[in-house]
PDB file of C-alpha atoms and ligand atoms in Angstrom:
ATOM      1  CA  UNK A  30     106.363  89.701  83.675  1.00 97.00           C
ATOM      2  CA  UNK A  31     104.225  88.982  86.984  1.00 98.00           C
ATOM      3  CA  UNK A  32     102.426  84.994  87.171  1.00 98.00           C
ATOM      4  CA  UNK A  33     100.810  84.199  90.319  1.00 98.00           C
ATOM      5  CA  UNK A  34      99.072  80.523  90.550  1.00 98.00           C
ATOM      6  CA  UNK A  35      97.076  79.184  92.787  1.00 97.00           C
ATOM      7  CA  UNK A  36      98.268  81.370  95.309  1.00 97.00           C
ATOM      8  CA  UNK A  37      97.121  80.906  99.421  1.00 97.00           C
ATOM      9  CA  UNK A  38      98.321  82.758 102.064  1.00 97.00           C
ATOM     10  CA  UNK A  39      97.508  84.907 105.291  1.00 96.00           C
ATOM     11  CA  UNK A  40      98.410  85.261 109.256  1.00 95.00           C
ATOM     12  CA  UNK A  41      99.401  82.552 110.677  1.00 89.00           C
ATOM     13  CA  UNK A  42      96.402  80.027 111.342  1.00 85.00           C
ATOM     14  CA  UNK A  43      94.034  83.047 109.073  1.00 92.00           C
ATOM     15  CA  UNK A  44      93.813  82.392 105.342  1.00 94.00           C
ATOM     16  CA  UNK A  45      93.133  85.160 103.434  1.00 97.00           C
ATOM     17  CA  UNK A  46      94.252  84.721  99.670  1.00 97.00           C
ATOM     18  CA  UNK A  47      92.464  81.530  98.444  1.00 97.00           C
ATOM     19  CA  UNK A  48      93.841  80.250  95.210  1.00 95.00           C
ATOM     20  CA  UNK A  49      94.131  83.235  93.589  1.00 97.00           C
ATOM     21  CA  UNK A  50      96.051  83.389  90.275  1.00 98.00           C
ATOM     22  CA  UNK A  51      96.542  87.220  88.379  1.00 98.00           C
ATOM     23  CA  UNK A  52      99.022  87.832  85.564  1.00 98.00           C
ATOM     24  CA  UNK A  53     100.527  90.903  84.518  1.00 98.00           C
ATOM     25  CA  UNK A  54     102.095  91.104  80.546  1.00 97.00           C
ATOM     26  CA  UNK A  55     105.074  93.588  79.850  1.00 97.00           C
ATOM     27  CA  UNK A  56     104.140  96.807  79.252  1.00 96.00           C
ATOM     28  CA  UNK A  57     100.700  96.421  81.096  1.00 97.00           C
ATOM     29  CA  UNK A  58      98.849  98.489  83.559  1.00 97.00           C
ATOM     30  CA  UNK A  59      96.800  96.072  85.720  1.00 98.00           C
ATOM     31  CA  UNK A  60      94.688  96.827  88.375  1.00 97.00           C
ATOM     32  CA  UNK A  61      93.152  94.837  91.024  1.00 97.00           C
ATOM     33  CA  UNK A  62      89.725  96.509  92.872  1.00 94.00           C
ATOM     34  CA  UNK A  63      88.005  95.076  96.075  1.00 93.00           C
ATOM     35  CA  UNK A  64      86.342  96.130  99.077  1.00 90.00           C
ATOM     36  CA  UNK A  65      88.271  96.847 102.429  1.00 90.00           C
ATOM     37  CA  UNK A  66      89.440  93.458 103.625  1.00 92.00           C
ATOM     38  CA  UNK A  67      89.465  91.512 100.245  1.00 94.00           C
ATOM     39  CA  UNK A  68      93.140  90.768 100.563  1.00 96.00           C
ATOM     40  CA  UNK A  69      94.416  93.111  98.300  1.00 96.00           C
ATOM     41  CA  UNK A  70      97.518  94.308 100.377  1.00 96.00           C
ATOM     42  CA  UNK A  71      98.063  90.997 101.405  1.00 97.00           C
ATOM     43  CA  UNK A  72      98.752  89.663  98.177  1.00 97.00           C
ATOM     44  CA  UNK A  73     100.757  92.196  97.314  1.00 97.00           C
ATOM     45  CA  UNK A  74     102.899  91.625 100.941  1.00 97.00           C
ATOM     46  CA  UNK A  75     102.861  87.369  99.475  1.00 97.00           C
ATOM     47  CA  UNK A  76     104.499  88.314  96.156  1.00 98.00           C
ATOM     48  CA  UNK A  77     107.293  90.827  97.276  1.00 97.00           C
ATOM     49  CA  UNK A  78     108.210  88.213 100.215  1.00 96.00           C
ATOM     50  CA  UNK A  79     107.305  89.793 103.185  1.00 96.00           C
ATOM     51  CA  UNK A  80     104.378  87.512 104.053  1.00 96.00           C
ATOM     52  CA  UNK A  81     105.497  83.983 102.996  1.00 95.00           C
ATOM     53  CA  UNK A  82     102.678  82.070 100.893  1.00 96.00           C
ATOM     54  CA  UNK A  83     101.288  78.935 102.185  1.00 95.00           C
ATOM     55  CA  UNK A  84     100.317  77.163  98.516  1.00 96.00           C
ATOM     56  CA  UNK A  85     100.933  78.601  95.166  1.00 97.00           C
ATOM     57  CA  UNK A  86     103.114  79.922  93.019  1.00 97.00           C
ATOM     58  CA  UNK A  87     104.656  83.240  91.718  1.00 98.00           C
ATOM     59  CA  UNK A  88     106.925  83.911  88.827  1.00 98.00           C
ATOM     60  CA  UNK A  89     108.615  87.314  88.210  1.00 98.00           C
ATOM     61  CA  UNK A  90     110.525  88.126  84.858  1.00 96.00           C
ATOM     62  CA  UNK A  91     110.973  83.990  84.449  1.00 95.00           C
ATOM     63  CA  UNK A  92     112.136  83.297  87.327  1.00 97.00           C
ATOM     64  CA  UNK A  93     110.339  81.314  90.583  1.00 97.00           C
ATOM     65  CA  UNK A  94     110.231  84.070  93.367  1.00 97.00           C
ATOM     66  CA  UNK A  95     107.646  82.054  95.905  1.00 97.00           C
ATOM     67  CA  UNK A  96     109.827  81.844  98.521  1.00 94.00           C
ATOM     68  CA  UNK A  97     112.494  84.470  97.780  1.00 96.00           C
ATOM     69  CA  UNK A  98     113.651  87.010 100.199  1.00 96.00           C
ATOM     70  CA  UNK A  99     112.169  90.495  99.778  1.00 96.00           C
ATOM     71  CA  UNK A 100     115.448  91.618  99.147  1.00 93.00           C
ATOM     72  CA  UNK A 101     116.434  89.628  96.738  1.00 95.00           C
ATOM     73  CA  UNK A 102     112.763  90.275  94.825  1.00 96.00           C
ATOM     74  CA  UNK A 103     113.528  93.695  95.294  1.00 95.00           C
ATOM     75  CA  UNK A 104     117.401  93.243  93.390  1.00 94.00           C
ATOM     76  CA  UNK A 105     115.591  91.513  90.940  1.00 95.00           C
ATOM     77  CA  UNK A 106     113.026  94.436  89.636  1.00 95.00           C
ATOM     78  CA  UNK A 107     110.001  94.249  91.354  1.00 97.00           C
ATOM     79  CA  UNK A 108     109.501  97.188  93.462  1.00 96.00           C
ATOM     80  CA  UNK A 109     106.210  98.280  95.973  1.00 96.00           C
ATOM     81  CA  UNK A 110     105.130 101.272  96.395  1.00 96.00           C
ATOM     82  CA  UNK A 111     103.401 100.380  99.804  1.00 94.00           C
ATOM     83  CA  UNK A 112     100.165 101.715 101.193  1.00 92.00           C
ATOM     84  CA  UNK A 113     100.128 104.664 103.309  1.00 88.00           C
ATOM     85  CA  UNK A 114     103.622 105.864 101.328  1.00 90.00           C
ATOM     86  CA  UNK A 115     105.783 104.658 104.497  1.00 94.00           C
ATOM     87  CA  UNK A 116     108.401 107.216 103.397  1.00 96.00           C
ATOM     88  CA  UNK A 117     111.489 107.915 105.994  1.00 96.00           C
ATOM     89  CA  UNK A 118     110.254 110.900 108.203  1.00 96.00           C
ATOM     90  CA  UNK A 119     113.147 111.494 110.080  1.00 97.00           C
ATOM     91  CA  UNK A 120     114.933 111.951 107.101  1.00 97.00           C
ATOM     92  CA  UNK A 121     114.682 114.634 103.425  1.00 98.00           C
ATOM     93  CA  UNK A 122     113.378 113.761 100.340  1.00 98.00           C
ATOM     94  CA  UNK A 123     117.267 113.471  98.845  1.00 96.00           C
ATOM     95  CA  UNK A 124     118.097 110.755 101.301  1.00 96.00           C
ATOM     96  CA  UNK A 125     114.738 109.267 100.974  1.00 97.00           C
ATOM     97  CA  UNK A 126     115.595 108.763  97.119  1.00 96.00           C
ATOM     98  CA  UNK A 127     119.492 108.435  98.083  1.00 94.00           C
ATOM     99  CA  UNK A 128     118.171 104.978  99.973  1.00 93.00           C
ATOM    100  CA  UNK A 129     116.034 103.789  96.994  1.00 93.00           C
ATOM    101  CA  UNK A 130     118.944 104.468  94.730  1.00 91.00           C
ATOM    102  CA  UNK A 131     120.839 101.640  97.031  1.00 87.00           C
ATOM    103  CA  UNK A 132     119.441  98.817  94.836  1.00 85.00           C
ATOM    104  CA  UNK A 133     121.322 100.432  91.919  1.00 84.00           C
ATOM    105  CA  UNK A 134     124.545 100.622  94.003  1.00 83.00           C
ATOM    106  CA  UNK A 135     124.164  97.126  95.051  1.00 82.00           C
ATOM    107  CA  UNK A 136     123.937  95.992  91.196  1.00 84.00           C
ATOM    108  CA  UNK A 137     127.562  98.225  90.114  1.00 85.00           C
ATOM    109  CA  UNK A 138     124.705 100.273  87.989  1.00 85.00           C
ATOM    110  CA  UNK A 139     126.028 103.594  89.696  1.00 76.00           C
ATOM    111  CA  UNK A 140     125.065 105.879  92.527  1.00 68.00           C
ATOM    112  CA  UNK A 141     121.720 107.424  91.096  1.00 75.00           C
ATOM    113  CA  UNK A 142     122.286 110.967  90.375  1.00 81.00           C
ATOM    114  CA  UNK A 143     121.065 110.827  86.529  1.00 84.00           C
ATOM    115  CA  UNK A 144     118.209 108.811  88.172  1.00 90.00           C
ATOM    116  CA  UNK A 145     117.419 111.525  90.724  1.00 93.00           C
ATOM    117  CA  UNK A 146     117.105 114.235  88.117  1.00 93.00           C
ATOM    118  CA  UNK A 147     114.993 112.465  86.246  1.00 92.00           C
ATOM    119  CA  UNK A 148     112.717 111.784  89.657  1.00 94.00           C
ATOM    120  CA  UNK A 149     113.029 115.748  89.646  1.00 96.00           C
ATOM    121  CA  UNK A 150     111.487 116.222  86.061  1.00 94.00           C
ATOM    122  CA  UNK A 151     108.585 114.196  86.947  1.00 93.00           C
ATOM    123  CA  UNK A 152     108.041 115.269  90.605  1.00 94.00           C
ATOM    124  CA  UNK A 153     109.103 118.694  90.071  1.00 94.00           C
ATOM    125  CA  UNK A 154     107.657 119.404  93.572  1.00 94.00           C
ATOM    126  CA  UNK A 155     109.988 117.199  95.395  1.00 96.00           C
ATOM    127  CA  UNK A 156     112.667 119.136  93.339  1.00 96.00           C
ATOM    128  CA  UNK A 157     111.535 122.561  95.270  1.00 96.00           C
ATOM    129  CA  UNK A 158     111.302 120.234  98.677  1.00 97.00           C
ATOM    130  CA  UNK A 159     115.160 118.178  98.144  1.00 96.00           C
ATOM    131  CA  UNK A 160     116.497 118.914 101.874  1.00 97.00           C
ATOM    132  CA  UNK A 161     112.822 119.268 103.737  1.00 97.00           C
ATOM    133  CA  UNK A 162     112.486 116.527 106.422  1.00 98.00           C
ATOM    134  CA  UNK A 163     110.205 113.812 104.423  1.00 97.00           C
ATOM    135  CA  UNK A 164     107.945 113.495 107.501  1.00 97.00           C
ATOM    136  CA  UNK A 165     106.891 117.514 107.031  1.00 97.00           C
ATOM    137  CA  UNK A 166     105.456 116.775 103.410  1.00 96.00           C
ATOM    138  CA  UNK A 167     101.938 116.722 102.325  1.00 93.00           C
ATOM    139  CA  UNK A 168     100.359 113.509 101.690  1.00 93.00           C
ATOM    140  CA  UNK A 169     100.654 114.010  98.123  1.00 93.00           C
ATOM    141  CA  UNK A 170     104.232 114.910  98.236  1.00 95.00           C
ATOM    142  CA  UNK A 171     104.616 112.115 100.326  1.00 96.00           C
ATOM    143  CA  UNK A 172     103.401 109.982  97.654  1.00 95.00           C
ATOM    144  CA  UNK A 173     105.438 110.892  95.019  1.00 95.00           C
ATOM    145  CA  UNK A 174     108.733 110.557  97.124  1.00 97.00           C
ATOM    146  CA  UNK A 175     107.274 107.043  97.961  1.00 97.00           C
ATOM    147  CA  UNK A 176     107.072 106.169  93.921  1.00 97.00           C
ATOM    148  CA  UNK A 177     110.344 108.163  93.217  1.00 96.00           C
ATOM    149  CA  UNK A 178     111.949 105.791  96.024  1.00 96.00           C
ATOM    150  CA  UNK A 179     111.015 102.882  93.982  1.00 96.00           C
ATOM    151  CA  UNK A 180     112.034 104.263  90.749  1.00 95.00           C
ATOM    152  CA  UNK A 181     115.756 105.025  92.099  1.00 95.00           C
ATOM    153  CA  UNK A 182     115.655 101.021  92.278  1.00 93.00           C
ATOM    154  CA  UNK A 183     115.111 101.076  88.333  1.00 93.00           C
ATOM    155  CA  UNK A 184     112.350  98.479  88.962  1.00 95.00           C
ATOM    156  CA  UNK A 185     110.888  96.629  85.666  1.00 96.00           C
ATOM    157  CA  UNK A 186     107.723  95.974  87.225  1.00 98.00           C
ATOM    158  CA  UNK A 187     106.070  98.763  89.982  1.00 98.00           C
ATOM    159  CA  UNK A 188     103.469  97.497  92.610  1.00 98.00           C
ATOM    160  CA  UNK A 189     101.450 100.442  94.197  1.00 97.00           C
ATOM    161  CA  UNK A 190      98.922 100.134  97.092  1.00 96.00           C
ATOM    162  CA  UNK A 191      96.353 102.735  97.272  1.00 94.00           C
ATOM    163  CA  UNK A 192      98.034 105.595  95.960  1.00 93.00           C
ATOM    164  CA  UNK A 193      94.988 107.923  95.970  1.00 91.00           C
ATOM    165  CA  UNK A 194      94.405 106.823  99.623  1.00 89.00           C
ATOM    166  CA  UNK A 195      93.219 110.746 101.285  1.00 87.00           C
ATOM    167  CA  UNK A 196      94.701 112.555  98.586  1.00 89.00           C
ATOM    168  CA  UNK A 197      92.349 115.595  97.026  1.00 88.00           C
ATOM    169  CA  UNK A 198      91.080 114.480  93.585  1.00 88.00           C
ATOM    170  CA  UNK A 199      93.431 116.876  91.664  1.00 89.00           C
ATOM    171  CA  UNK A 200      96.351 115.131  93.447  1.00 90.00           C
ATOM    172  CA  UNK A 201      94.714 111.898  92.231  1.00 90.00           C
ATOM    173  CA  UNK A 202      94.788 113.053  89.212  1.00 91.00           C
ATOM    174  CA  UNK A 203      98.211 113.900  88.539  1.00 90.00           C
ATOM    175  CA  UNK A 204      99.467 110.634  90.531  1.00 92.00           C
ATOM    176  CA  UNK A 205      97.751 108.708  88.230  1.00 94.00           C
ATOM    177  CA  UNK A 206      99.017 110.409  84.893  1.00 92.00           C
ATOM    178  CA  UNK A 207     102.091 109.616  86.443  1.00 93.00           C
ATOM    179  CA  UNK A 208     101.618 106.074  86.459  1.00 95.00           C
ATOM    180  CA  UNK A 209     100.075 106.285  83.004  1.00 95.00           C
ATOM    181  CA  UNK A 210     103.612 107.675  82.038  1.00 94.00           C
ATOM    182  CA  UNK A 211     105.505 105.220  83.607  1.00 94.00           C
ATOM    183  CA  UNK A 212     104.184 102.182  81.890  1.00 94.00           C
ATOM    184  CA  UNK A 213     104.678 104.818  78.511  1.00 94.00           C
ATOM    185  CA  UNK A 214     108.201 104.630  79.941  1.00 93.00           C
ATOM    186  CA  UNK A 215     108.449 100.893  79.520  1.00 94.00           C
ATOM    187  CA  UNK A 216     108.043 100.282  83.724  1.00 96.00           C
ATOM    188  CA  UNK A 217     105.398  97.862  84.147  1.00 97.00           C
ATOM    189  CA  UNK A 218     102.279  98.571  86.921  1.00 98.00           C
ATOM    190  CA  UNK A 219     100.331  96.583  89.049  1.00 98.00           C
ATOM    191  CA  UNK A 220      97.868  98.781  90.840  1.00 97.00           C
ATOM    192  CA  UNK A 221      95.792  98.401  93.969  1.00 96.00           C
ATOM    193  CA  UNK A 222      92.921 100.718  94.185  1.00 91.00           C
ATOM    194  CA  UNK A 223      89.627 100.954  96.366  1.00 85.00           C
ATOM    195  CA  UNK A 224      89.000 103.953  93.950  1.00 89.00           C
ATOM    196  CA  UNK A 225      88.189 101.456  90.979  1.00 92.00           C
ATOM    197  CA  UNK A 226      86.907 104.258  88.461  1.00 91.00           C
ATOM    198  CA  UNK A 227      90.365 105.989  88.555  1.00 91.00           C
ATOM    199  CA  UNK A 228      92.703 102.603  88.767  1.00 94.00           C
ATOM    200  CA  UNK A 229      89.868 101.595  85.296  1.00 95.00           C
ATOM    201  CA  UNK A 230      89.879 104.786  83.417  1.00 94.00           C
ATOM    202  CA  UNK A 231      93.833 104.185  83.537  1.00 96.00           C
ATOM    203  CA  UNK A 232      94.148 100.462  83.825  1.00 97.00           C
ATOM    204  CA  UNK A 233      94.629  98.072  80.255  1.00 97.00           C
ATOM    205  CA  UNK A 234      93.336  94.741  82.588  1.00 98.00           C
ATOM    206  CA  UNK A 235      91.969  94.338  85.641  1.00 97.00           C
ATOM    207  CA  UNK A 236      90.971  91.715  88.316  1.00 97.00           C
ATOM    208  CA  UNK A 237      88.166  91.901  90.852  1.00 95.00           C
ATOM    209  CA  UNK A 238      89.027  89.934  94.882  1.00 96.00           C
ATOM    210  CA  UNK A 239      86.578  89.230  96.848  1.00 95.00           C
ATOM    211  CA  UNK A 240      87.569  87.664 100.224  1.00 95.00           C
ATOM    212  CA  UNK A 241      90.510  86.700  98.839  1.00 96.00           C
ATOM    213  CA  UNK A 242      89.192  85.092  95.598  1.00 96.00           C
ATOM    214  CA  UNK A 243      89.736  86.314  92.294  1.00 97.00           C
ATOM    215  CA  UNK A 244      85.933  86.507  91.233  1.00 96.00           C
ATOM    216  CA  UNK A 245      86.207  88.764  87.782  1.00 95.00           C
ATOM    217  CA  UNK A 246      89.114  88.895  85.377  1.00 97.00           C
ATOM    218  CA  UNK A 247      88.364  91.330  82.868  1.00 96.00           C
ATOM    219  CA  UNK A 248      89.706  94.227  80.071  1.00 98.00           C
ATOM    220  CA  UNK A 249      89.161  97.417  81.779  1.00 97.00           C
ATOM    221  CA  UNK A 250      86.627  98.508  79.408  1.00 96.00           C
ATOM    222  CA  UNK A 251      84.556  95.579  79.963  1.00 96.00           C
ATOM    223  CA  UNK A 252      84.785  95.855  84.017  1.00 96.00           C
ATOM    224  CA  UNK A 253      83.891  99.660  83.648  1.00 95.00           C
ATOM    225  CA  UNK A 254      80.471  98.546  81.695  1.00 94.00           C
ATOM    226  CA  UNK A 255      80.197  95.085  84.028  1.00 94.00           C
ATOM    227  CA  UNK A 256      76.812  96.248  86.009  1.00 93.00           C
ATOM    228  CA  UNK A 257      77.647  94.176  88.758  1.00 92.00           C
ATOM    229  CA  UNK A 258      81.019  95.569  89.185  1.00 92.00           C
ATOM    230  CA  UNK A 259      79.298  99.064  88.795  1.00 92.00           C
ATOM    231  CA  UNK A 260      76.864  98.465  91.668  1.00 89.00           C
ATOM    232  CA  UNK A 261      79.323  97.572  93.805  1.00 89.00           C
ATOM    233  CA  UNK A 262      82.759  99.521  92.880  1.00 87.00           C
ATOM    234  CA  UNK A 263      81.803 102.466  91.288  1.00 85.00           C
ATOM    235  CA  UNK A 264      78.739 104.287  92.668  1.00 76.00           C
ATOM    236  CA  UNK A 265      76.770 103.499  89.330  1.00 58.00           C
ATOM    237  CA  UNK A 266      78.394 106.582  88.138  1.00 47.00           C
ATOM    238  CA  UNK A 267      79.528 107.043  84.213  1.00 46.00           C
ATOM    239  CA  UNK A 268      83.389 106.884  83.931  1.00 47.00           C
ATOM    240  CA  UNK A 269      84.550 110.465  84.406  1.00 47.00           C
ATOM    241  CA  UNK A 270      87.902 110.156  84.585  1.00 49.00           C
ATOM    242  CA  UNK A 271      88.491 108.848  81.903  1.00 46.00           C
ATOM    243  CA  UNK A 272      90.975 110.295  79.870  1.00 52.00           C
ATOM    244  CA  UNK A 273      94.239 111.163  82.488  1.00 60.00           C
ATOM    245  CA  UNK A 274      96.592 109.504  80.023  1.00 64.00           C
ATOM    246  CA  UNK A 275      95.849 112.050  76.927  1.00 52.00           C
ATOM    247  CA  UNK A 276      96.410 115.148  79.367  1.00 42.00           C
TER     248      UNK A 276
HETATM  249  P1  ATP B  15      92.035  97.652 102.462  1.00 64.44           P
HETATM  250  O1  ATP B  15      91.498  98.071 101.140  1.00 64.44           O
HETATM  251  O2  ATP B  15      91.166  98.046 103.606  1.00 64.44           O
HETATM  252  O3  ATP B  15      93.486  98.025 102.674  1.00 64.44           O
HETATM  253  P2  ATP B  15      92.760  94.960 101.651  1.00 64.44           P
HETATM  254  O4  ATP B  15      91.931  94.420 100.540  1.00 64.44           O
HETATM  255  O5  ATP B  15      94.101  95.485 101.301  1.00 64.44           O
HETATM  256  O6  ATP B  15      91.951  96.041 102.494  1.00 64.44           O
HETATM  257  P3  ATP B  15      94.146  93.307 103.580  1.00 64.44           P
HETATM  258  O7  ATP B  15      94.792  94.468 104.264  1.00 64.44           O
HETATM  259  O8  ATP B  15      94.987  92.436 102.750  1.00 64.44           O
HETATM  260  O9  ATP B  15      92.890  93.785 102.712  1.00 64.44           O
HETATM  261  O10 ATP B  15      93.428  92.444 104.705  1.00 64.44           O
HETATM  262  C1  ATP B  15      92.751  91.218 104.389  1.00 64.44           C
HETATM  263  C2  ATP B  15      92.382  90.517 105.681  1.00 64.44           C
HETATM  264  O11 ATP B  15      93.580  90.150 106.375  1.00 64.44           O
HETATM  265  C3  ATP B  15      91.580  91.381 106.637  1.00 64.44           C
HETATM  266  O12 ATP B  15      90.562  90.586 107.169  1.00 64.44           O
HETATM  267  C4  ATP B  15      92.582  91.781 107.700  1.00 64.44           C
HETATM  268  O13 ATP B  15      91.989  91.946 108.955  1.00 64.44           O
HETATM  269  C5  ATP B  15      93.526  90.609 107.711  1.00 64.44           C
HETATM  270  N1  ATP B  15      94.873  91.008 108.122  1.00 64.44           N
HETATM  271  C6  ATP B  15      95.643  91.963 107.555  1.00 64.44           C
HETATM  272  N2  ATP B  15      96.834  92.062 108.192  1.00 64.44           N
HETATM  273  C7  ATP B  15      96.809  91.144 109.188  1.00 64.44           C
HETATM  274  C8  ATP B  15      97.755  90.741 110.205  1.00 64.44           C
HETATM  275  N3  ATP B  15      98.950  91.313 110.299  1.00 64.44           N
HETATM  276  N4  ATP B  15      97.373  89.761 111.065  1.00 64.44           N
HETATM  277  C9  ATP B  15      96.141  89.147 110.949  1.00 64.44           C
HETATM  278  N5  ATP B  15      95.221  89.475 110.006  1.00 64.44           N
HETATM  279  C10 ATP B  15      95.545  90.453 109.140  1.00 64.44           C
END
């Protein structure tokens, strides 16, 4: 679904991905863990096209998106769910999910409606909160509109960055069953998480970046008993949530 090679980029004269090559199979949840600053957000930012990559390459669904237009990435199925939700706040949840819906217009697939109800069913919050200002919601709330957003654009493969950033650990929890029934759904994930013992406990594969290197590339299972990754990712601490997808 998702091949990134050799990948480098960064800001202007800063590099900040250095060769970094992940993959991400159909059907997969991967997850990529790293300390603040290891480039995580930037390489997501380098394979949706908003930060254009200096070496490398990156292949979505067969096809050679390194230096496509975000846009066009976007029409094509690959969707991010961006960190710190970046929903509209001037505007309510409908026309928040009205806007992500546009990618669906744009391909003659229809206007969304079906697609909103079933946003409803899983977010049955934002359901109750349809016409309040998006800006007013919790962040929580806010972070389901933000994945409902990118599921109006029917994506085939769903980026997320840091979607338990300041969210209570029940919230957590439920976000991340979510995700778990997404890829049951058939959507594809590629998640970015500082809270590595969450993004594991859910994850099939993950991938460990460390200033901008891929360093570890690992089944879940095997990075949840890696002692170095347990050192430094997760507190030492036995895998507790393990589990969310059987709730
Ligand atoms: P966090 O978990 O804290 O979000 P991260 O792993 O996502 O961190 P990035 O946000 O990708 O890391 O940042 C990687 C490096 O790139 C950092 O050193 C950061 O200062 C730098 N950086 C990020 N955005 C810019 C920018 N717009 N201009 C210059 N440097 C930037």
């Amino acid at each position: 679904m998702l091949r990134v090679k050799n990948l480098e980029s960064g800001y202007d004269s800063i590099k900040v991905i250095r060769k970094a090559s992940i993959h991400v199979n159909h059907g997969e949840i991967v997850t990529i863990i790293g300390a603040n600053g290891a480039g995580k957000t930037t390489l997501l930012k380098t394979i949706t096209g908003l930060i254009t990559p200096q070496r490398g390459e990156i292949h979505f669904d067969g096809k050679d998106i390194t230096r496509l237009a975000t846009e066009k990435i976007a029409f094509l199925g690959c969707s991010l769910v961006p960190e710190g939700r970046q929903v509209f706040a001037p505007m309510t949840v409908r026309e928040n999910l009205i806007l992500g819906g546009y990618l669906q217009v744009k391909r003659g697939e229809g206007g969304g409606e079906e697609d909103m109800e079933k946003i409803f069913d899983l977010f049955p919050r934002l359901r109750e909160r349809e016409s309040q200002l998006a800006g007013t919601l919790s962040g929580g709330e806010q972070q389901m509109l933000a994945i409902g957003r990118a599921l109006m654009g029917r994506p085939k493969l769903i980026m997320m960055d840091e979607p338990s950033m300041g969210l209570a650990p029940l919230i957590v929890k439920d976000i991340f069953s979510i995700v778990c029934k997404l890829r049951d759904s058939g959507i594809t994930v590629l998640l970015v998480e500082q809270n590595a013992k969450a993004a594991l406990a859910i994850a099939d594969r993950g991938y460990v970046l460390e200033t901008g290197r891929v360093i570890l590339e690992e089944s879940a299972q095997e990075l949840l008993q890696n002692k170095d990754v347990q050192r430094a990712y997760l507190g030492r601490e036995k895998r507790k949530s393990a589990g969310v997808c059987r709730t």
